[in-house]
Each structure stands twice: as C-alpha cells, then as structure tokens.
Amino acid sequence: MTAPHPALLVRSGLDDAALRRATARGDLVRVASGRHVRSEHWETYDENARHAMRAIAVVSRMASPKVLSHASAGAAWGFPRLGPLPARVEVIDPAATIPQTTSTARKHAGPLGAGDVVERYGVPVTTAARTTLDLVVSGTLRQAVVVLDHALRTGLTDTEDLVDRLLARGNCRNRKRARRAIDFATPLAESPGESLSRLVIAEAGLEPPHLQHAFSTHRGRFVVDFWWPAVGDVGEFDGETKYLESDRWSGRSAAKTVLREKYREDAIRGVPGVRAFVRWSWRDALTPAQVPTLLARAGVSRCDVTSRAWCRVET
C-alpha cells in the first residue's frame, strides 16, 4: 500500500472556490470537510490507505487531540480486514466518559496507558499491540484471528503481551472469545485467506493441518499452505491477487503465473505420499461448509479425542 501522509492533504484556504472547481474537475478528492487529496495520489491508495488518509483528515479538524483507534488505527498499521472498513473514523477520547458518534467519527471513551499511543503519519495512533487487542475484543472471531495472525507474523506484538493486556482489562466484554482467538492465533498463516481458512477448518471439526509444510521435488523446494500427512492431502488457499496482480508483486504476467503454479502443483503431486491437492478461493472460504466439504471429499477426517481441543473454537 502507498503510505498516506498528512503533507499530501490540501487544506481549504482563502480560495475555497478554486478548491471546489478543482474537485469538480477531478483534480482533487474531498476526504473531509476542508481537506482534499490530489487525485494522482488518491488513485495509488488501497482501501486501507484511503481510510487512513480520511482518518488523518478528520482528526486534523478536531478541536482537541484524539487518538486514532480500532479499525482506523488498524488501517494506519496496515492490518488486513474482512469486509469493508467503517464509514466513520474511529478514535479514542481519554477525557470522555461515554462514547459519542458524529457524522464523521465514532468516539470511544476509555483510558489510554502511557505506552498505548505513538505518532504515525503525523497523528496520534494507538500502538500496534493496543490496536490488535481492541480489534480482537470488539470484532468477530474471524476478524480477530485474521488480525492476530497478521500481528504475530509481522512481529507487531506477541502472544504473551496480548494475554497480559487482556488480563489487565478484567472482565471486559467478549473476554472469553478474545482469549480463544489469541490461543488459536499463529504466525505461520501467511495471508488473511489462510487465517480465515484455518478457522473454517477448525469450526467444522476437521483434523488440524500442518502449516507451511515444505516439499522437495524434482523442480525444487515448495512450501504449501496446509498439509494433512495422515491422508496425503495438500490444501492451498488461492487469493485473486496471486493471478490478477501478479505483474505487480512478482513481475510475471498472469498467464506465466498460472503456468508456473501448474508446474509447482504437478511437482508436488509427484512426491511420494501426496494423494490429493485441494484448492479453494475467497468465495469458497466465505461460503458455509464449502471448504470442509471439499476437504472431506478428499479424505480429511474429523478430529480425534487428542486434537479435539484444537477444534473446539466457538463463534
């Protein structure tokens, strides 16, 4: 993602009419009242960066300092998200006693510790660890696991710190679900789709897979997302960006990426002990029972007694 920066904000000045004309021409994009971004910059932003820039613009207009938090802080830190980001910017006002909602912002009330705030992109933002826990406690189990896996994989926080922070909140809302999510999280999931898939597999009560298993083949060493050695099944989550944006992240065309992936799969299928190769997409992962059905057909069984605790994840 192209990083947003407050220096790119065009603020309304003496010539508001000129700003309006530039916006009408498409030269500027209005991100908040009195705050604009040049279209050439806006077009390079992904959804996270656009929300982060909008959040910077909104906070810059607030009378007293507010701290970006929850989903808005997550956007500033680059956390992945299932579903759209909220229309309102989320902030914490440590001086407030009750939450408030305006047309542009959702203001959370609550204390902030001395180590809970850092400056990012020129505005105060909750730290990565504080942001992670806020999202885990306030979001769905699926969103929590996606955020946690990302935070652990990128080193933004660790399990021990998150558990300590959760215990320090006492009997907060969704505490049990948050602890389950923390216990379930792993740094081995390399994408949001893999994180969601892990949880879908667990919720269905299927045997837990080995993650990021490496195979040595005649074409080289390849790592797969999921591996069930007892039945010889390989599982792979295929995100659309692997193919649709392959030229951007790998320098190869979509056609070459598809061909390269076919050679890789053929090589893995030729390894002794590999019996089936199961692929699924975002649509499959989000469709109830679709991924478990695909895996069950390939021979993946339900958990036995010794691994049942891994499967017992409640939504």
XYZ file of C-alpha atoms in Angstrom:
315
model
C 0.000 0.000 0.000
C 1.165 3.546 -0.690
C 1.569 5.168 2.698
C -0.749 8.099 3.396
C 0.861 11.233 4.743
C -0.641 14.433 6.178
C 1.646 16.532 3.986
C -0.405 15.370 0.994
C -3.568 16.950 2.390
C -4.695 20.062 0.554
C -6.421 22.298 3.092
C -9.051 24.878 2.366
C -7.665 28.370 2.477
C -8.657 31.766 1.199
C -9.693 30.477 -2.216
C -12.323 27.846 -1.416
C -13.917 28.384 -4.819
C -10.732 27.214 -6.524
C -10.755 24.055 -4.405
C -14.354 23.388 -5.387
C -13.531 23.835 -9.073
C -10.515 21.528 -8.792
C -12.682 18.891 -7.098
C -15.345 19.208 -9.796
C -12.680 18.747 -12.489
C -11.400 15.620 -10.743
C -8.027 17.115 -9.842
C -8.758 16.812 -6.119
C -10.674 14.303 -3.973
C -12.502 15.626 -0.911
C -11.714 13.336 2.034
C -13.187 15.501 4.819
C -14.647 18.949 5.207
C -11.904 21.378 4.191
C -9.451 18.588 3.434
C -8.579 17.287 -0.027
C -6.036 14.973 -1.659
C -4.739 15.218 -5.190
C -6.344 12.562 -7.408
C -2.941 11.344 -8.604
C -2.096 10.386 -5.021
C -5.559 9.060 -4.117
C -5.571 6.656 -7.051
C -2.442 4.907 -5.758
C -4.080 4.105 -2.398
C -5.733 0.818 -1.481
C -8.785 0.732 0.810
C -6.691 0.770 3.985
C -4.628 3.755 2.869
C -7.729 5.693 1.803
C -9.377 5.134 5.177
C -6.140 6.106 6.943
C -5.901 9.332 4.953
C -9.548 10.108 5.665
C -8.867 9.453 9.355
C -5.876 11.809 9.323
C -8.035 14.474 7.692
C -10.866 14.092 10.227
C -8.552 14.116 13.253
C -6.765 17.185 11.935
C -10.047 19.114 12.225
C -10.915 18.048 15.788
C -10.747 20.738 18.438
C -8.839 18.647 20.975
C -6.352 15.867 20.260
C -7.972 12.470 19.674
C -6.188 9.184 19.142
C -6.927 7.016 16.121
C -8.072 3.610 17.333
C -9.804 0.346 16.459
C -10.459 -0.054 12.709
C -8.928 3.335 11.849
C -5.741 2.540 13.746
C -5.793 -0.875 12.087
C -5.871 0.826 8.678
C -2.950 3.043 9.690
C -0.965 -0.043 10.756
C -1.927 -1.949 7.609
C -3.938 -4.687 9.325
C -5.997 -6.856 6.956
C -9.762 -6.691 7.283
C -12.665 -8.943 6.401
C -15.377 -6.792 4.882
C -15.416 -3.024 4.360
C -13.899 -0.501 6.720
C -16.386 1.638 8.678
C -17.698 4.835 7.129
C -16.826 6.771 10.302
C -13.331 7.307 11.609
C -12.729 5.607 14.980
C -10.902 7.463 17.749
C -10.431 7.232 21.493
C -11.068 10.277 23.657
C -9.494 9.528 27.060
C -11.286 12.546 28.559
C -14.750 11.243 27.581
C -16.920 9.171 29.912
C -19.396 7.921 27.319
C -18.971 7.033 23.634
C -20.193 9.512 21.026
C -20.989 9.276 17.338
C -20.916 12.159 14.856
C -21.360 12.247 11.102
C -17.636 11.636 10.601
C -16.354 9.915 13.741
C -17.093 7.270 16.296
C -15.514 8.355 19.577
C -14.694 5.632 22.095
C -14.403 6.539 25.763
C -11.755 4.927 27.894
C -8.313 5.285 29.425
C -5.077 5.109 27.477
C -1.867 3.954 29.114
C 1.389 5.855 28.775
C 2.663 3.258 26.314
C -0.548 2.926 24.321
C -0.028 5.823 21.905
C 2.540 6.575 19.213
C 2.691 9.065 16.365
C 2.092 7.586 12.930
C 1.662 9.584 9.725
C 1.764 12.733 11.825
C -1.173 11.911 14.122
C -1.544 10.055 17.452
C -2.461 6.387 16.949
C -2.866 3.502 19.386
C 0.170 1.230 19.313
C 0.102 -1.930 17.223
C -0.332 -4.090 20.341
C -3.150 -1.927 21.747
C -4.808 -1.774 18.319
C -4.599 -5.553 17.957
C -6.337 -6.174 21.257
C -9.002 -3.512 20.619
C -9.849 -5.196 17.314
C -9.817 -8.668 18.875
C -12.188 -7.663 21.664
C -14.543 -5.597 19.515
C -14.691 -7.661 16.319
C -15.944 -11.052 15.236
C -13.919 -14.166 15.926
C -12.967 -14.392 12.260
C -11.759 -10.788 12.123
C -9.882 -11.344 15.385
C -7.990 -14.358 14.041
C -7.095 -12.547 10.793
C -5.726 -9.577 12.779
C -3.884 -11.740 15.291
C -2.178 -13.935 12.709
C -1.011 -10.820 10.854
C 0.258 -9.130 14.023
C 2.170 -12.230 15.146
C 3.608 -12.920 11.689
C 4.868 -9.353 11.220
C 6.210 -9.058 14.772
C 3.934 -6.159 15.731
C 3.167 -7.889 19.025
C 3.405 -11.310 20.674
C 1.075 -13.730 22.434
C 2.432 -13.077 25.933
C 1.912 -9.329 25.658
C -1.619 -9.773 24.319
C -2.573 -12.150 27.133
C -1.182 -9.729 29.718
C -3.126 -6.850 28.165
C -6.315 -8.889 28.092
C -5.952 -9.921 31.740
C -5.365 -6.280 32.678
C -8.808 -5.409 31.271
C -10.531 -7.633 33.815
C -13.974 -8.903 32.922
C -14.271 -6.948 29.700
C -16.849 -7.683 27.050
C -16.013 -10.687 24.827
C -13.064 -11.621 27.060
C -13.515 -15.396 26.667
C -13.832 -15.160 22.890
C -10.773 -12.918 22.728
C -8.715 -15.426 24.728
C -9.808 -18.240 22.420
C -8.732 -16.190 19.423
C -5.337 -15.403 20.989
C -4.764 -19.078 21.821
C -5.738 -20.068 18.276
C -3.567 -17.489 16.506
C -0.293 -18.400 14.785
C 2.477 -16.533 12.957
C 2.551 -19.319 10.350
C -0.523 -18.138 8.436
C 0.865 -16.065 5.581
C -2.303 -14.340 4.376
C -5.770 -13.331 5.625
C -7.250 -16.062 3.425
C -5.125 -18.690 5.151
C -6.161 -17.352 8.560
C -9.846 -17.496 7.671
C -9.406 -20.977 6.196
C -7.767 -22.270 9.389
C -10.719 -21.100 11.432
C -13.276 -22.508 8.982
C -11.491 -25.875 9.163
C -11.457 -25.755 12.969
C -15.107 -24.751 13.219
C -16.014 -27.760 11.069
C -14.188 -30.055 13.478
C -11.723 -31.360 10.889
C -8.253 -32.644 11.678
C -5.791 -29.771 12.094
C -3.367 -29.392 9.192
C 0.363 -28.851 9.298
C 1.063 -25.259 8.219
C 3.735 -24.133 5.729
C 4.993 -27.655 5.042
C 7.967 -27.839 2.659
C 8.234 -30.439 -0.114
C 11.425 -31.272 -2.003
C 10.616 -32.033 -5.614
C 12.443 -32.523 -8.894
C 11.628 -28.861 -9.651
C 12.882 -27.568 -6.315
C 11.583 -26.877 -2.825
C 7.964 -25.725 -2.467
C 6.005 -24.707 0.636
C 2.257 -25.372 0.827
C -0.361 -23.663 2.982
C -1.868 -26.814 4.539
C -0.793 -30.452 4.734
C -2.586 -33.482 6.177
C 0.100 -36.214 6.211
C -2.210 -38.942 7.525
C -4.265 -38.844 4.328
C -1.755 -37.269 1.963
C -3.797 -34.141 1.249
C -2.348 -30.747 0.322
C -4.563 -27.680 0.805
C -3.991 -24.308 -0.858
C -5.830 -21.017 -0.479
C -5.769 -19.088 -3.759
C -6.273 -15.360 -3.437
C -7.169 -13.448 -6.575
C -4.145 -11.149 -6.281
C -1.856 -14.132 -6.927
C -3.055 -14.054 -10.524
C -4.794 -10.712 -11.161
C -1.942 -8.597 -9.741
C 0.928 -10.973 -10.425
C 2.761 -8.468 -12.609
C 2.877 -6.000 -9.701
C 4.117 -8.315 -6.956
C 6.191 -10.825 -8.936
C 6.949 -9.121 -12.247
C 5.314 -12.000 -14.149
C 2.170 -11.899 -16.254
C -0.974 -13.666 -15.078
C -0.521 -16.308 -17.788
C 3.049 -17.042 -16.672
C 1.934 -17.170 -13.047
C -0.778 -19.724 -13.868
C 1.713 -21.839 -15.799
C 4.296 -21.611 -13.024
C 1.651 -22.645 -10.488
C 0.695 -25.658 -12.632
C 4.333 -26.822 -12.756
C 4.554 -26.370 -8.985
C 1.391 -28.388 -8.337
C 2.444 -31.151 -10.721
C 5.796 -31.401 -8.972
C 4.180 -31.640 -5.529
C 1.683 -34.245 -6.748
C 4.645 -36.366 -7.803
C 6.058 -36.530 -4.264
C 5.516 -39.960 -2.636
C 2.723 -39.764 -0.069
C 0.834 -36.898 -1.715
C -2.600 -38.190 -2.692
C -4.752 -35.104 -3.329
C -4.313 -31.391 -3.976
C -7.290 -29.253 -2.860
C -7.595 -25.590 -3.790
C -10.132 -23.011 -2.677
C -10.791 -19.292 -3.046
C -12.194 -16.407 -1.009
C -15.676 -17.291 -2.227
C -15.232 -20.882 -1.023
C -13.867 -19.798 2.362
C -16.798 -17.430 2.886
C -19.447 -19.931 1.734
C -20.736 -22.022 4.676
C -19.437 -25.618 4.640
C -17.768 -25.256 1.225
C -14.138 -25.744 2.276
C -14.945 -28.523 4.812
C -16.925 -30.322 2.114
C -14.031 -30.110 -0.357
C -11.610 -31.423 2.261
C -13.925 -34.177 3.499
C -14.320 -35.422 -0.074
C -10.531 -35.565 -0.287
C -10.381 -37.717 2.835
C -9.698 -35.270 5.672
C -11.492 -36.648 8.722
C -12.914 -35.127 11.856
C -10.750 -34.567 14.930
C -9.996 -37.457 17.225
C -10.068 -37.132 21.017
C -6.459 -35.942 21.305
C -6.927 -32.984 18.966
C -10.487 -32.068 19.846
C -9.421 -29.025 21.869
C -7.946 -27.506 18.721
C -11.299 -27.899 17.020
C -13.393 -26.501 19.830
C -13.468 -22.891 18.655
C -16.743 -21.132 19.334
C -18.103 -18.263 17.289
